[in-house]
PDB file of C-alpha atoms in Angstrom:
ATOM      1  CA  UNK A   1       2.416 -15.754   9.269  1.00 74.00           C
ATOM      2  CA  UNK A   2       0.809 -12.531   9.080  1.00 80.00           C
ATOM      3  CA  UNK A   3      -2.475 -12.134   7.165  1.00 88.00           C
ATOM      4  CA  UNK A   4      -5.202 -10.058   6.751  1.00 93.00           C
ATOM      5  CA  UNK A   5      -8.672 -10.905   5.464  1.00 95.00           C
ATOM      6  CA  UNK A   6     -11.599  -7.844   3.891  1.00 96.00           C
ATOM      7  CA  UNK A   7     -14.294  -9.880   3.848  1.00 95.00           C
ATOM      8  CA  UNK A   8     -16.441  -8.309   1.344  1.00 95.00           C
ATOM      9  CA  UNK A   9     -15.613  -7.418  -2.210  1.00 94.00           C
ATOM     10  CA  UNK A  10     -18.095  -4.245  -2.183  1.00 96.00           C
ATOM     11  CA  UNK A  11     -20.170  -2.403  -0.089  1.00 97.00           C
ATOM     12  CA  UNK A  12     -23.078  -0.194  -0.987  1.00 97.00           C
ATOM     13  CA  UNK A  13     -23.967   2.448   1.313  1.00 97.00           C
ATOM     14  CA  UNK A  14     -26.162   5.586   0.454  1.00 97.00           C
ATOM     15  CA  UNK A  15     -25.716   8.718   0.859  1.00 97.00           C
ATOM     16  CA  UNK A  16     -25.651  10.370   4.709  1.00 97.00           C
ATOM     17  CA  UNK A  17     -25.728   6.629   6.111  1.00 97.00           C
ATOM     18  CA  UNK A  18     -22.858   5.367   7.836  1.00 97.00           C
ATOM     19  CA  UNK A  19     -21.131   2.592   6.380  1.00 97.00           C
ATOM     20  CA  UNK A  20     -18.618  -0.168   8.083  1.00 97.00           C
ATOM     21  CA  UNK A  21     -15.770  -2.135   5.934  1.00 98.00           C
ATOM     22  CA  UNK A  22     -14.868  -4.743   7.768  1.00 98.00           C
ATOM     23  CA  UNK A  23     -10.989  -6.053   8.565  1.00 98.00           C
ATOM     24  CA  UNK A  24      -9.769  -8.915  10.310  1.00 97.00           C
ATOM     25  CA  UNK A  25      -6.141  -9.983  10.555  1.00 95.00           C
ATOM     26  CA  UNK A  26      -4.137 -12.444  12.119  1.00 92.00           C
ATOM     27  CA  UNK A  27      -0.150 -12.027  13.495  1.00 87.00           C
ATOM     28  CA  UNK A  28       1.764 -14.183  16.286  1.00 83.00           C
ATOM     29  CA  UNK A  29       2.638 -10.892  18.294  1.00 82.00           C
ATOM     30  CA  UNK A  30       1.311  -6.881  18.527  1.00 84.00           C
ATOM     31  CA  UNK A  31      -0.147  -6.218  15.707  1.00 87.00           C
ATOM     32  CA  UNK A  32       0.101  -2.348  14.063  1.00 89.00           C
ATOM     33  CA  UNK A  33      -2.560  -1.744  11.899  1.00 93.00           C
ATOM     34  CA  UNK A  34      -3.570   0.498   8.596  1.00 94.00           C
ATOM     35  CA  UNK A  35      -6.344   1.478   6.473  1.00 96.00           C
ATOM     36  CA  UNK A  36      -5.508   3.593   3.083  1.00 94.00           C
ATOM     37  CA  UNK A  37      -7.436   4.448   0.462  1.00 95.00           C
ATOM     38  CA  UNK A  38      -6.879   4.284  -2.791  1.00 91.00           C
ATOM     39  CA  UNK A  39      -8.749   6.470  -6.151  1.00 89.00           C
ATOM     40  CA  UNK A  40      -8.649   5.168  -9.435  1.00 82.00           C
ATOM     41  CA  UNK A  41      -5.084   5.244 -11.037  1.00 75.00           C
ATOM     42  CA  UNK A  42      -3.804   6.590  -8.047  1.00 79.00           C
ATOM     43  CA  UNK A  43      -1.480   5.465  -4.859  1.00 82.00           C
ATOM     44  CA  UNK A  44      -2.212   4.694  -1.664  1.00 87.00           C
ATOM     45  CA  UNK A  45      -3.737   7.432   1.033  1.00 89.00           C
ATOM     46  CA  UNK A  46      -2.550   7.148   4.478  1.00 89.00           C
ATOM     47  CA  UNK A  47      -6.180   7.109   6.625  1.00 93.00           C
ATOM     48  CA  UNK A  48      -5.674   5.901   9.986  1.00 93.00           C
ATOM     49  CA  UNK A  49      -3.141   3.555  12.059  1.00 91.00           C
ATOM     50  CA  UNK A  50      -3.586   1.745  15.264  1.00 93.00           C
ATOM     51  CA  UNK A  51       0.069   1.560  17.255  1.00 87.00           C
ATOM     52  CA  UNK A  52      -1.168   1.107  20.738  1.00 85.00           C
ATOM     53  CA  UNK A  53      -3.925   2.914  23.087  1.00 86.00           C
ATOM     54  CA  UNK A  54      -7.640   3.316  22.576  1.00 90.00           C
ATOM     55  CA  UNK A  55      -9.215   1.681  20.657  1.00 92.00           C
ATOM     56  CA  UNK A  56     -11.011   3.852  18.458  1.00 95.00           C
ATOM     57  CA  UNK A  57      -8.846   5.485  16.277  1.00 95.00           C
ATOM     58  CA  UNK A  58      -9.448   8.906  14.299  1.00 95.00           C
ATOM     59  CA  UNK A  59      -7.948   9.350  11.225  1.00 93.00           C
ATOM     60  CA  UNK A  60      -8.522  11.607   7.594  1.00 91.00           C
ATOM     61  CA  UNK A  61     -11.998  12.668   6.238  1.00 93.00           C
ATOM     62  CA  UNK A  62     -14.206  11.320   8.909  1.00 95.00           C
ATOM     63  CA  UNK A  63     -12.921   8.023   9.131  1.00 97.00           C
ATOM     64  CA  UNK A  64     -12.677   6.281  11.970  1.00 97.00           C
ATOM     65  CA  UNK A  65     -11.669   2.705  13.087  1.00 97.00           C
ATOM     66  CA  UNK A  66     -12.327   0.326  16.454  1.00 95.00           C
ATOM     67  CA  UNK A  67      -9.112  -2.040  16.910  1.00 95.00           C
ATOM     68  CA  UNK A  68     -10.634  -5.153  18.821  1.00 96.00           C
ATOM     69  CA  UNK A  69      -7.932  -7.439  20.142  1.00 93.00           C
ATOM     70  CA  UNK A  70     -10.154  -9.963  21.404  1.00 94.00           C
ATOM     71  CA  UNK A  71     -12.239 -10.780  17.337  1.00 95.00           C
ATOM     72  CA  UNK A  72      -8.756  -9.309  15.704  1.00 95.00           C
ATOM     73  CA  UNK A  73     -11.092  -6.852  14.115  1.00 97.00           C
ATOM     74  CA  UNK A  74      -9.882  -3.514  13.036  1.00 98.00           C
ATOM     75  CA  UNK A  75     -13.386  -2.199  10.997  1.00 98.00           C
ATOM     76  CA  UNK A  76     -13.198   0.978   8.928  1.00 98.00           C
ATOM     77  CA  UNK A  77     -16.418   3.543   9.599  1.00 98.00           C
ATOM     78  CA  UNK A  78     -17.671   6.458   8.985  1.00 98.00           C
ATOM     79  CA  UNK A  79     -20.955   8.013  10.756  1.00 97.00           C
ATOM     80  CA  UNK A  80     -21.861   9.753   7.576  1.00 97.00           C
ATOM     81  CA  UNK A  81     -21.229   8.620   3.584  1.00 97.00           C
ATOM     82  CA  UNK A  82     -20.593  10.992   1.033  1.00 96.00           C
ATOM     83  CA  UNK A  83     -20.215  10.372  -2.399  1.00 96.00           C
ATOM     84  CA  UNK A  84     -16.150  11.297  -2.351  1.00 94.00           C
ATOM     85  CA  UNK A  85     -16.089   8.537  -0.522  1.00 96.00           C
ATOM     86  CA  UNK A  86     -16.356   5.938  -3.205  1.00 96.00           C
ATOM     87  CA  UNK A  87     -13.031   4.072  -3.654  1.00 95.00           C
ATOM     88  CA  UNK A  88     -10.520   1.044  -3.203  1.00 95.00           C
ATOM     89  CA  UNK A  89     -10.351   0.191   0.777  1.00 96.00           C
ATOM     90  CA  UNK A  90      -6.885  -1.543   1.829  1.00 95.00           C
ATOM     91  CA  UNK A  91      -6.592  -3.204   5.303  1.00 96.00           C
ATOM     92  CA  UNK A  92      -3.231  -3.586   6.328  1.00 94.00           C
ATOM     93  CA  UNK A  93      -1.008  -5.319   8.973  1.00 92.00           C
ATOM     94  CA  UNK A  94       2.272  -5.554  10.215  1.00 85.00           C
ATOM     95  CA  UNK A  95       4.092  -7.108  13.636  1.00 72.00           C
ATOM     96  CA  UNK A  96       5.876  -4.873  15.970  1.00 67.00           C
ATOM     97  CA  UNK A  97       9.678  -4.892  15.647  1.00 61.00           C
ATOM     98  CA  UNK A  98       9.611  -7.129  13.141  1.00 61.00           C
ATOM     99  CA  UNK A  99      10.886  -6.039   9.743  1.00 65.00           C
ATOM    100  CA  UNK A 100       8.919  -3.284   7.625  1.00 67.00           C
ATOM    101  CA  UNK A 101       7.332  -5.710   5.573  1.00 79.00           C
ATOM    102  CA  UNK A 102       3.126  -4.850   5.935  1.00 84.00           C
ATOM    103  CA  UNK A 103       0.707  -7.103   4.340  1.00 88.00           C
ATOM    104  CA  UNK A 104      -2.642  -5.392   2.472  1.00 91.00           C
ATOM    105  CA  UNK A 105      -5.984  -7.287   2.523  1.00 93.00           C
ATOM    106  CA  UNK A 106      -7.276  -7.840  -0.801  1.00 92.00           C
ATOM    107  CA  UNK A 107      -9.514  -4.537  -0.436  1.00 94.00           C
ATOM    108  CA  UNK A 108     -12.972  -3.386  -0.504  1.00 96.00           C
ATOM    109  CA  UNK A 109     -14.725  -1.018  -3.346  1.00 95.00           C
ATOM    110  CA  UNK A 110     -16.963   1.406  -1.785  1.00 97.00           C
ATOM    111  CA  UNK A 111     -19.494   2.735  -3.616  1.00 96.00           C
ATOM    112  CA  UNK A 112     -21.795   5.364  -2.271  1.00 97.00           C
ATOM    113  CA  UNK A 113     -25.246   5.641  -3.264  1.00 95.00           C
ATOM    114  CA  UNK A 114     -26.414   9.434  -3.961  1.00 92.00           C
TER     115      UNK A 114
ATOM    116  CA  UNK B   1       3.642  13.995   6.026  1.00 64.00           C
ATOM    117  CA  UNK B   2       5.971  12.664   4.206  1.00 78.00           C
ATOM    118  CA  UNK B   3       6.494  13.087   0.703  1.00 86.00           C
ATOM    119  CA  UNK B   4       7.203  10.139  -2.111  1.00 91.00           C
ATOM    120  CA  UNK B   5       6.835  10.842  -5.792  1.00 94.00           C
ATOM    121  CA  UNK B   6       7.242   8.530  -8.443  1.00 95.00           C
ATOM    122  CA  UNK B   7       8.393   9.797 -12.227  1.00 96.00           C
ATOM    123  CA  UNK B   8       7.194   8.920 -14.659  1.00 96.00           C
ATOM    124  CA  UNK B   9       3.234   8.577 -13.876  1.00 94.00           C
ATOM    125  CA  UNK B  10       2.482   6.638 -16.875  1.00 95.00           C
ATOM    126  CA  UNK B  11       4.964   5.369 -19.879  1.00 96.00           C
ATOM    127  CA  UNK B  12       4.174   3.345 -22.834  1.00 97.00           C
ATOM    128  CA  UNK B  13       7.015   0.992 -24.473  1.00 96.00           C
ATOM    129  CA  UNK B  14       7.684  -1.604 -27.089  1.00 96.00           C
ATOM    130  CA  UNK B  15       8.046  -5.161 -26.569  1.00 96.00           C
ATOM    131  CA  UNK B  16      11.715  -5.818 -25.271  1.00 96.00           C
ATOM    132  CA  UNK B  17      12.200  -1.886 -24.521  1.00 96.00           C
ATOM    133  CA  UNK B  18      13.649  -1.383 -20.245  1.00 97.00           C
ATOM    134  CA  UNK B  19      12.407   0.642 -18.290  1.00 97.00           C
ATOM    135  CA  UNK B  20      12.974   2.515 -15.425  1.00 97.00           C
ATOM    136  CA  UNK B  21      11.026   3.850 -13.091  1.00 97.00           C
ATOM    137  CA  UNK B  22      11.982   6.133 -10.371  1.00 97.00           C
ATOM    138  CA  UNK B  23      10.802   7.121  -6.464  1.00 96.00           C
ATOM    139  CA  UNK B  24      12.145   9.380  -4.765  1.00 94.00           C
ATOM    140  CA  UNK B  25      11.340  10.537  -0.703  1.00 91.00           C
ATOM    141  CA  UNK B  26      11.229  14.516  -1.147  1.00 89.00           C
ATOM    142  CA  UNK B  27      11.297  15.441   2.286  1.00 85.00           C
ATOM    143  CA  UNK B  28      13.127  12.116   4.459  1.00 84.00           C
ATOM    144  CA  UNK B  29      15.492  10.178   4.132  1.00 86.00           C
ATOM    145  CA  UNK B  30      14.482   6.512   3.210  1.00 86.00           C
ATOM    146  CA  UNK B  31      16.173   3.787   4.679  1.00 85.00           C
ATOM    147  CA  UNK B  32      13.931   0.972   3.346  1.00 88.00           C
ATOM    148  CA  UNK B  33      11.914   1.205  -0.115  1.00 91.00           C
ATOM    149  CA  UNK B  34       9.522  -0.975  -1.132  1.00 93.00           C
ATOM    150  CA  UNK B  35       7.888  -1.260  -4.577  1.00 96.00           C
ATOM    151  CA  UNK B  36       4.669  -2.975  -5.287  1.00 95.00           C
ATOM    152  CA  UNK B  37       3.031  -4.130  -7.990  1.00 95.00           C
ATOM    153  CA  UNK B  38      -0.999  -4.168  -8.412  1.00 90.00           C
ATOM    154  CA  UNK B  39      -3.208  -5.648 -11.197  1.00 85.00           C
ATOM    155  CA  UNK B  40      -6.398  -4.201 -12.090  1.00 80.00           C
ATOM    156  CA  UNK B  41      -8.428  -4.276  -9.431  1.00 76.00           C
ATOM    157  CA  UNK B  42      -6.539  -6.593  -6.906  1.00 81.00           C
ATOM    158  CA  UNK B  43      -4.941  -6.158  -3.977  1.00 85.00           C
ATOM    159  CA  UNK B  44      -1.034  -4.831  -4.044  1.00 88.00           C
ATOM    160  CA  UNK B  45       1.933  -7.325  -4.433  1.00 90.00           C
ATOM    161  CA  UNK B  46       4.978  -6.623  -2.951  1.00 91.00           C
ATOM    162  CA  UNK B  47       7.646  -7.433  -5.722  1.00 94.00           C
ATOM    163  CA  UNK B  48      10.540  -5.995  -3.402  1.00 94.00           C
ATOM    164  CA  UNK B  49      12.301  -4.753  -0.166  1.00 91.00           C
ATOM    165  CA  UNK B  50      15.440  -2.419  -0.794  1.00 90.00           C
ATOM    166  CA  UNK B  51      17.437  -1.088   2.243  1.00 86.00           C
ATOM    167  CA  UNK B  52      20.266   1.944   0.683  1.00 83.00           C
ATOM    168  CA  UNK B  53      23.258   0.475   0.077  1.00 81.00           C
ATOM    169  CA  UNK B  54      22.287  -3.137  -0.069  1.00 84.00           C
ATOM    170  CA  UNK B  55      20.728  -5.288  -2.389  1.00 87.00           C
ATOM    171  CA  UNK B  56      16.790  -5.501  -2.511  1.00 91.00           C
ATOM    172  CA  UNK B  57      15.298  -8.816  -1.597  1.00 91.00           C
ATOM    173  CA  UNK B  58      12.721 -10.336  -3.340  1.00 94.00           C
ATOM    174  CA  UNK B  59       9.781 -11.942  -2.762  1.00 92.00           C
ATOM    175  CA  UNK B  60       9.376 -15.844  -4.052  1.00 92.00           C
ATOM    176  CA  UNK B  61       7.977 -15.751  -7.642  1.00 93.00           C
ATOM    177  CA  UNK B  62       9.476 -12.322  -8.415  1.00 94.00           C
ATOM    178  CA  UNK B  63      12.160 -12.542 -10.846  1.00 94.00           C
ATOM    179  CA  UNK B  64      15.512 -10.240  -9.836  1.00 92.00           C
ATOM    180  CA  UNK B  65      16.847 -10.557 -13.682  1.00 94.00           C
ATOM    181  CA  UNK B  66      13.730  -8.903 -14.653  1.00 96.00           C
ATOM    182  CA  UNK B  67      12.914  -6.329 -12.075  1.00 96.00           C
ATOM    183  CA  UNK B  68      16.013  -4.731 -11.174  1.00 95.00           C
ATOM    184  CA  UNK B  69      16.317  -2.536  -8.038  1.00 94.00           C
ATOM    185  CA  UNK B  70      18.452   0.041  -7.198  1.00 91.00           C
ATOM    186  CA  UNK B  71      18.482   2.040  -4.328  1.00 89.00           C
ATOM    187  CA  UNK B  72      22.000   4.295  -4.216  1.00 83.00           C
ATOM    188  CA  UNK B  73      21.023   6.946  -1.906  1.00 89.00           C
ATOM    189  CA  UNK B  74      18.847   7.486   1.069  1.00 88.00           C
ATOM    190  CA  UNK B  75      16.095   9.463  -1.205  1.00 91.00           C
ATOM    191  CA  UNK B  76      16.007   7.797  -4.396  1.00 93.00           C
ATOM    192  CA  UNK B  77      15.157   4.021  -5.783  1.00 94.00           C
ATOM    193  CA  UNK B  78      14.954   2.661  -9.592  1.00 95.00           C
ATOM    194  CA  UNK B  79      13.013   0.008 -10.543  1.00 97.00           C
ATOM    195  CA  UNK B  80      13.893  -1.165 -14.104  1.00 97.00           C
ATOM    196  CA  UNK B  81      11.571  -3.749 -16.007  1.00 97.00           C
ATOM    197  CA  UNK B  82      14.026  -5.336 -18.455  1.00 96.00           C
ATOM    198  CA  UNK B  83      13.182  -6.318 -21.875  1.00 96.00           C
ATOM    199  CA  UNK B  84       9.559  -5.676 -20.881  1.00 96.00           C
ATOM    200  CA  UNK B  85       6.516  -7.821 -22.632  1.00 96.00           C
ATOM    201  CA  UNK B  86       2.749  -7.171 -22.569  1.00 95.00           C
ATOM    202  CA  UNK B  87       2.412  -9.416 -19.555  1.00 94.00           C
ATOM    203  CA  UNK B  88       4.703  -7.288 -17.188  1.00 95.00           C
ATOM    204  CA  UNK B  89       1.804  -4.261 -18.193  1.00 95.00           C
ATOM    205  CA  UNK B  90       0.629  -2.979 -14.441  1.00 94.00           C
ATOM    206  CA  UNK B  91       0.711  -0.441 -12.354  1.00 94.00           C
ATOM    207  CA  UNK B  92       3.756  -0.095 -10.073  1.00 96.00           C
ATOM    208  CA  UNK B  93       3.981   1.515  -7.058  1.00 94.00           C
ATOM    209  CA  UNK B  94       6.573   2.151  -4.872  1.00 94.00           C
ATOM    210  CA  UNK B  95       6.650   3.463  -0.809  1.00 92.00           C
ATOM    211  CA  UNK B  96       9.499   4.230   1.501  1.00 90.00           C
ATOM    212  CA  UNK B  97       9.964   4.056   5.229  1.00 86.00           C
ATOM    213  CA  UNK B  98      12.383   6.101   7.312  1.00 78.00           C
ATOM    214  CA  UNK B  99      14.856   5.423  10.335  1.00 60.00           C
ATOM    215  CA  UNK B 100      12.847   5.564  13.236  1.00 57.00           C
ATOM    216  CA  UNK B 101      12.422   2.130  13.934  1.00 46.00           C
ATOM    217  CA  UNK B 102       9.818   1.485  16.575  1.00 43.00           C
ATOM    218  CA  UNK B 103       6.526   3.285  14.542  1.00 53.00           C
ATOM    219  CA  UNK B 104       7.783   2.531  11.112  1.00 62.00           C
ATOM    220  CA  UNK B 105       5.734   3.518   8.625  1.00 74.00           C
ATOM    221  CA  UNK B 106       5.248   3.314   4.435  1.00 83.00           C
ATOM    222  CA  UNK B 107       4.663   6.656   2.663  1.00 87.00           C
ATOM    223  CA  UNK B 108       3.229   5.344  -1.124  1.00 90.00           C
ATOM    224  CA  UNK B 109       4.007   6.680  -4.218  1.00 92.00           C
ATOM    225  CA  UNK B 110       1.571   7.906  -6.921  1.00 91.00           C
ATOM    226  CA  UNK B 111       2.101   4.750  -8.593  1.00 93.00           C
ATOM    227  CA  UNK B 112       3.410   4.195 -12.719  1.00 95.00           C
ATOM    228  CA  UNK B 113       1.226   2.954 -15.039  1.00 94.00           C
ATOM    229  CA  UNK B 114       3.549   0.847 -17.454  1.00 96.00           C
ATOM    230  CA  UNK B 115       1.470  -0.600 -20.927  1.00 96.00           C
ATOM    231  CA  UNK B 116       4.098  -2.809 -22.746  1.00 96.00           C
ATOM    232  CA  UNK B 117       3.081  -3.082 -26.186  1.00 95.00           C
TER     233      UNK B 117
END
């Protein structure tokens, strides 16, 4: 079964540092990957997706993510925090070809430190 | 990217009041909808898988007497919360997926705040 694990509840990063949120996930075949982001009383923003290709993937705002086959990592970062960045992190997961069903992690609040 | 809006953003109702909630794909057509539920500050639960013209499948635990979903046309999906109670109070939010099959992907909804009173 598909899962995906955010390890940490919250992260604290100030200002100008970068900051990491970490993913891990597990599936039986090719996984294809997601981060959103999500602001209070709000839906989910599309950040980033890994399909297949490099591994570092570019997405929204800065963000950027390094899919790692090999520790089933897929770790949200950013080289520089600002404070807009404070919000809900969701990891997400789903198998190729199988049906649309994706599967969030349990997310990470991000809170950045001015 | 694609569009989904969700109408209303926030309703308040009675005890044993339905309610229907509504997402619609503005700019695709939406073969598959989803709609989630999330409690405050957890993760999102997916109540429900609806392909157009079919009838949604549930997940285990979700009851289909109580969460209705329709989803007549390639753009539009209802979810109606029948004789609602405090406990079904949330916030709902629904995403939909289009036809290319091979790089799939959700667009979400603004969400819908329901408070059941």
């Amino acid at each position: 079964a598909q899962s995906v694990a955010q390890p940490e509840d919250q992260v604290n990063v100030a200002e100008g540092n970068p900051l990491t949120v970490k993913c891990t996930y597990s599936v039986s075949g090719n996984p294809y990957l997601f981060w959103y982001v999500q602001y209070p009383n709000r839906g989910l923003q599309f950040l980033l997706k890994y399909i297949t290709g490099d591994n570092l993937v570019k997405g929204s705002y800065g963000f950027e993510a390094e899919f790692n086959k090999s520790q089933t990592s897929f770790h949200l970062k950013k080289p520089s925090a600002l404070v807009s960045d404070s919000a809900l992190y969701f990891c997400a997961v789903r198998e190729w070809n199988r049906d649309d069903k994706i599967i969030f992690g349990k997310g990470t609040r991000l809170h950045i430190l001015p | 990217g694609a569009v989904v809006s969700q109408h209303p953003s926030w309703v308040i109702c009675k005890s044993g009041t339905s309610v229907k909630i509504e997402c619609r794909s503005l700019d695709f057509q939406a073969t598959t909808m989803f709609w989630y539920r999330q409690f405050p500050k957890q993760s999102l639960m997916l109540m429900a898988t609806s392909n157009e013209g079919s009838k949604a499948t549930y997940e285990q635990g979700v009851e289909k007497d109580k969460f209705l979903i329709n989803h007549a046309s390639l753009t539009l999906s209802t979810l109606t919360v029948t004789s609602a109670h405090p406990e079904d109070s949330s916030f709902y939010i629904c995403s939909a997926s289009g036809s290319s099959r091979t790089y799939n992907e959700q667009f979400f909804g603004p969400g819908t705040r329901l408070t059941v009173l």
